[in-house]
Amino acid sequence: MQIKDRVFIVTGASSGIGLATSVALSGRGAKVALLARSTDALEKLARQLPGSLPVTVDMTQLEREREAVHVVHAHYDRIDGLVNNAGRSYAASVEEIDPAVFEEIFRLNVLGPIVAMQAVIPPMRKQGGGSIVTINSGTAFMTIPQYSVYSSSKRALLGFSLTARAELDKDHIVVSEVYPFVTATNFGKNRMGSPSGGGPSSLQAIEEGQAQYFANDRLRKMAGTAGS
């Protein structure tokens, strides 16, 4: 998909990968709907990106998330792309997992992206196609003490993303995943309990439309091993 003059939604747009992606899309001539919880940060960013739209939304509030997508569609009269970036970590041993926090993590990391996909599919299908890019994590292929909840949420997201790719192919809606490495984000600050990243670009995924993009060969090898 070309990027210029297209409309993209970026979740978690106020910082880190979401912010960088929003700036890059705008720099390529796209109109960007900026979704995140921080109103002040979004409005500041929107002033820097011509034609952008800040929409304050907590991605764990699923009905509000649907409403936010409708607001974007009503504003631009189309949605060409979605970058599912919002997410949060959680560090706890299996013995210490708080069920309430477990539910919140899965609601944000898995249900949030799924509901966002569901909301953009009808307008994309009506337009004749679109692009959905999910920012995943290499922890989906790792076994790391304290990170069972986070890594399992990312494994679930992997399964949903690849299945959506197969299901939506007939509608010319391309679903891709990006597996970044380490970068400067608020990820650590947003982590719940007592690490996310640079690498392949979401823009590359939008333009090329392959299934998965990995920051390095190590992640690519781990993904192959996990799938064998």
CSV table of C-alpha atoms in Angstrom, one decimal:
chain,number,residue,atom,x,y,z
A,1,MET,CA,0.0,0.0,0.0
A,2,GLN,CA,1.2,3.5,-0.7
A,3,ILE,CA,1.3,5.8,2.3
A,4,LYS,CA,0.8,9.3,0.9
A,5,ASP,CA,-2.7,10.7,1.3
A,6,ARG,CA,-3.9,7.6,3.1
A,7,VAL,CA,-5.5,7.6,6.6
A,8,PHE,CA,-3.9,5.6,9.4
A,9,ILE,CA,-4.8,4.9,13.0
A,10,VAL,CA,-1.9,4.5,15.4
A,11,THR,CA,-2.6,3.2,18.9
A,12,GLY,CA,-0.3,4.1,21.7
A,13,ALA,CA,0.7,7.1,19.7
A,14,SER,CA,1.8,9.4,22.5
A,15,SER,CA,5.3,7.9,23.0
A,16,GLY,CA,7.9,5.3,21.8
A,17,ILE,CA,7.2,3.3,18.7
A,18,GLY,CA,3.7,4.7,18.3
A,19,LEU,CA,5.0,8.3,18.3
A,20,ALA,CA,7.9,7.5,16.0
A,21,THR,CA,5.5,5.7,13.6
A,22,SER,CA,3.0,8.6,13.7
A,23,VAL,CA,5.8,11.1,12.8
A,24,ALA,CA,7.1,8.8,10.0
A,25,LEU,CA,3.7,8.3,8.5
A,26,SER,CA,2.9,12.1,8.6
A,27,GLY,CA,6.3,12.8,7.1
A,28,ARG,CA,5.4,10.5,4.2
A,29,GLY,CA,2.2,12.5,3.6
A,30,ALA,CA,-0.3,10.4,5.5
A,31,LYS,CA,-3.1,11.6,7.7
A,32,VAL,CA,-2.7,10.1,11.1
A,33,ALA,CA,-5.3,9.5,13.8
A,34,LEU,CA,-3.4,9.5,17.1
A,35,LEU,CA,-4.9,7.2,19.8
A,36,ALA,CA,-3.6,7.0,23.4
A,37,ARG,CA,-4.6,7.8,27.0
A,38,SER,CA,-2.6,11.0,27.3
A,39,THR,CA,-4.7,13.9,26.0
A,40,ASP,CA,-1.9,16.5,26.6
A,41,ALA,CA,0.7,14.4,24.8
A,42,LEU,CA,-1.6,13.7,21.9
A,43,GLU,CA,-2.6,17.4,21.4
A,44,LYS,CA,1.0,18.4,21.5
A,45,LEU,CA,1.9,15.8,18.9
A,46,ALA,CA,-1.1,16.7,16.7
A,47,ARG,CA,0.1,20.3,16.5
A,48,GLN,CA,3.3,19.0,14.9
A,49,LEU,CA,1.6,16.7,12.4
A,50,PRO,CA,-0.5,18.4,9.7
A,51,GLY,CA,-3.9,16.8,9.2
A,52,SER,CA,-3.7,14.6,12.2
A,53,LEU,CA,-6.5,13.8,14.7
A,54,PRO,CA,-5.9,13.3,18.4
A,55,VAL,CA,-8.4,10.9,20.0
A,56,THR,CA,-8.0,10.2,23.8
A,57,VAL,CA,-8.9,6.5,24.5
A,58,ASP,CA,-8.0,3.8,27.0
A,59,MET,CA,-7.6,0.7,24.9
A,60,THR,CA,-8.8,-1.5,27.7
A,61,GLN,CA,-12.2,0.2,27.4
A,62,LEU,CA,-13.4,-1.8,24.4
A,63,GLU,CA,-16.6,0.1,23.7
A,64,ARG,CA,-14.8,3.4,23.9
A,65,GLU,CA,-12.2,1.9,21.5
A,66,ARG,CA,-14.9,1.1,19.0
A,67,GLU,CA,-16.3,4.7,19.4
A,68,ALA,CA,-12.8,6.1,18.8
A,69,VAL,CA,-12.5,4.2,15.5
A,70,HIS,CA,-16.0,5.5,14.5
A,71,VAL,CA,-14.8,9.1,15.3
A,72,VAL,CA,-11.8,8.6,13.0
A,73,HIS,CA,-13.9,7.3,10.2
A,74,ALA,CA,-16.5,10.1,10.6
A,75,HIS,CA,-13.7,12.7,10.5
A,76,TYR,CA,-11.8,11.4,7.5
A,77,ASP,CA,-14.5,9.3,5.7
A,78,ARG,CA,-12.1,6.4,5.3
A,79,ILE,CA,-9.5,4.3,7.2
A,80,ASP,CA,-6.7,2.8,5.1
A,81,GLY,CA,-4.4,1.5,7.9
A,82,LEU,CA,-4.2,0.5,11.5
A,83,VAL,CA,-1.0,0.2,13.5
A,84,ASN,CA,-1.8,-1.8,16.7
A,85,ASN,CA,1.0,-0.6,19.0
A,86,ALA,CA,-0.5,0.0,22.5
A,87,GLY,CA,0.6,-2.6,25.1
A,88,ARG,CA,2.0,-3.1,28.6
A,89,SER,CA,4.3,-5.4,30.3
A,90,TYR,CA,3.9,-7.2,33.7
A,91,ALA,CA,6.6,-8.8,35.8
A,92,ALA,CA,5.6,-11.6,38.3
A,93,SER,CA,6.5,-15.2,38.9
A,94,VAL,CA,3.8,-17.7,38.1
A,95,GLU,CA,3.2,-18.2,41.8
A,96,GLU,CA,2.7,-14.4,42.3
A,97,ILE,CA,0.4,-13.6,39.3
A,98,ASP,CA,-2.4,-11.3,40.3
A,99,PRO,CA,-5.5,-12.5,38.4
A,100,ALA,CA,-6.9,-9.0,38.1
A,101,VAL,CA,-3.7,-7.7,36.5
A,102,PHE,CA,-3.6,-10.8,34.3
A,103,GLU,CA,-7.0,-9.9,32.9
A,104,GLU,CA,-6.0,-6.3,32.4
A,105,ILE,CA,-2.8,-7.2,30.5
A,106,PHE,CA,-4.7,-9.6,28.2
A,107,ARG,CA,-7.5,-7.0,27.7
A,108,LEU,CA,-4.9,-4.4,26.6
A,109,ASN,CA,-2.4,-6.6,24.8
A,110,VAL,CA,-4.8,-9.0,23.1
A,111,LEU,CA,-8.4,-7.9,23.2
A,112,GLY,CA,-7.6,-4.3,22.5
A,113,PRO,CA,-5.9,-5.1,19.1
A,114,ILE,CA,-8.6,-7.6,18.2
A,115,VAL,CA,-11.4,-5.1,18.8
A,116,ALA,CA,-9.4,-2.4,16.9
A,117,MET,CA,-9.2,-4.9,14.0
A,118,GLN,CA,-12.9,-5.6,14.1
A,119,ALA,CA,-13.7,-1.9,14.0
A,120,VAL,CA,-11.6,-1.1,11.0
A,121,ILE,CA,-12.4,-4.2,8.9
A,122,PRO,CA,-15.9,-3.0,7.6
A,123,PRO,CA,-14.7,0.4,6.3
A,124,MET,CA,-11.6,-1.2,4.8
A,125,ARG,CA,-13.6,-3.9,3.1
A,126,LYS,CA,-16.0,-1.3,1.7
A,127,GLN,CA,-13.0,0.7,0.3
A,128,GLY,CA,-11.6,-2.5,-1.3
A,129,GLY,CA,-8.7,-3.1,1.1
A,130,GLY,CA,-6.4,-1.9,3.8
A,131,SER,CA,-3.4,-2.6,6.0
A,132,ILE,CA,-3.3,-3.8,9.6
A,133,VAL,CA,0.1,-3.9,11.3
A,134,THR,CA,0.6,-5.3,14.8
A,135,ILE,CA,3.6,-4.5,16.9
A,136,ASN,CA,4.5,-7.7,18.6
A,137,SER,CA,7.4,-8.8,20.8
A,138,GLY,CA,10.2,-11.3,20.6
A,139,THR,CA,9.2,-12.5,24.0
A,140,ALA,CA,6.4,-14.4,22.1
A,141,PHE,CA,9.2,-16.9,21.3
A,142,MET,CA,11.0,-16.8,24.6
A,143,THR,CA,10.7,-18.4,28.1
A,144,ILE,CA,11.8,-15.7,30.5
A,145,PRO,CA,11.3,-16.0,34.3
A,146,GLN,CA,8.8,-13.3,35.6
A,147,TYR,CA,7.4,-12.6,32.1
A,148,SER,CA,5.0,-15.5,31.6
A,149,VAL,CA,1.9,-13.2,31.4
A,150,TYR,CA,3.4,-10.8,29.0
A,151,SER,CA,5.0,-13.4,26.7
A,152,SER,CA,1.8,-15.5,26.6
A,153,SER,CA,-0.2,-12.4,25.7
A,154,LYS,CA,2.1,-11.8,22.8
A,155,ARG,CA,1.9,-15.4,21.7
A,156,ALA,CA,-1.9,-15.1,21.7
A,157,LEU,CA,-1.6,-11.9,19.6
A,158,LEU,CA,0.7,-13.8,17.2
A,159,GLY,CA,-2.0,-16.4,16.7
A,160,PHE,CA,-4.8,-13.9,16.1
A,161,SER,CA,-2.7,-11.8,13.7
A,162,LEU,CA,-1.7,-14.7,11.5
A,163,THR,CA,-5.2,-16.1,11.5
A,164,ALA,CA,-6.6,-12.7,10.6
A,165,ARG,CA,-4.1,-12.4,7.7
A,166,ALA,CA,-5.5,-15.7,6.3
A,167,GLU,CA,-9.1,-14.7,6.8
A,168,LEU,CA,-8.9,-11.2,5.4
A,169,ASP,CA,-6.8,-12.0,2.3
A,170,LYS,CA,-9.9,-12.3,0.2
A,171,ASP,CA,-10.9,-8.7,1.2
A,172,HIS,CA,-7.4,-7.4,0.2
A,173,ILE,CA,-6.8,-6.4,3.9
A,174,VAL,CA,-3.2,-7.3,4.6
A,175,VAL,CA,-2.3,-8.1,8.2
A,176,SER,CA,1.4,-8.0,9.1
A,177,GLU,CA,3.4,-8.2,12.3
A,178,VAL,CA,6.6,-6.3,13.3
A,179,TYR,CA,9.0,-7.7,15.9
A,180,PRO,CA,11.2,-4.9,17.1
A,181,PHE,CA,14.2,-5.0,19.4
A,182,VAL,CA,15.2,-2.6,22.2
A,183,THR,CA,14.4,1.1,21.9
A,184,ALA,CA,13.7,4.1,24.0
A,185,THR,CA,10.0,4.0,25.1
A,186,ASN,CA,7.9,4.4,28.2
A,187,PHE,CA,7.5,0.6,28.2
A,188,GLY,CA,9.4,0.2,31.5
A,189,LYS,CA,7.5,2.9,33.2
A,190,ASN,CA,4.2,1.4,32.1
A,191,ARG,CA,5.2,-2.1,33.2
A,192,MET,CA,2.9,-3.4,35.9
A,193,GLY,CA,4.5,-5.4,38.8
A,194,SER,CA,8.0,-5.6,40.9
A,195,PRO,CA,11.8,-4.7,28.7
A,196,SER,CA,10.3,-2.7,23.6
A,197,GLY,CA,11.7,-1.7,20.4
A,198,GLY,CA,13.5,-0.3,17.3
A,199,GLY,CA,14.1,-2.4,14.2
A,200,PRO,CA,11.9,-3.0,11.3
A,201,SER,CA,9.6,-0.2,10.4
A,202,SER,CA,5.8,-0.4,10.4
A,203,LEU,CA,6.0,1.6,7.2
A,204,GLN,CA,7.9,-1.2,5.6
A,205,ALA,CA,5.2,-3.6,6.6
A,206,ILE,CA,2.5,-1.3,5.2
A,207,GLU,CA,4.3,-0.9,1.9
A,208,GLU,CA,5.4,-4.5,1.4
A,209,GLY,CA,2.7,-6.5,3.2
A,210,GLN,CA,4.7,-9.5,4.2
A,211,ALA,CA,3.4,-11.6,7.2
A,212,GLN,CA,6.2,-10.9,9.7
A,213,TYR,CA,9.2,-8.5,10.0
A,214,PHE,CA,12.0,-9.2,12.5
A,215,ALA,CA,14.6,-6.8,13.9
A,216,ASN,CA,17.4,-9.3,13.5
A,217,ASP,CA,18.3,-12.8,12.6
A,218,ARG,CA,18.1,-14.0,16.2
A,219,LEU,CA,14.5,-13.2,16.4
A,220,ARG,CA,13.8,-14.7,13.0
A,221,LYS,CA,15.5,-17.9,14.1
A,222,MET,CA,13.6,-18.0,17.4
A,223,ALA,CA,10.3,-17.6,15.5
A,224,GLY,CA,11.2,-20.5,13.2
A,225,THR,CA,12.1,-22.7,16.1
A,226,ALA,CA,8.9,-21.8,17.9
A,227,GLY,CA,6.8,-22.7,14.9
A,228,SER,CA,8.5,-26.1,14.3
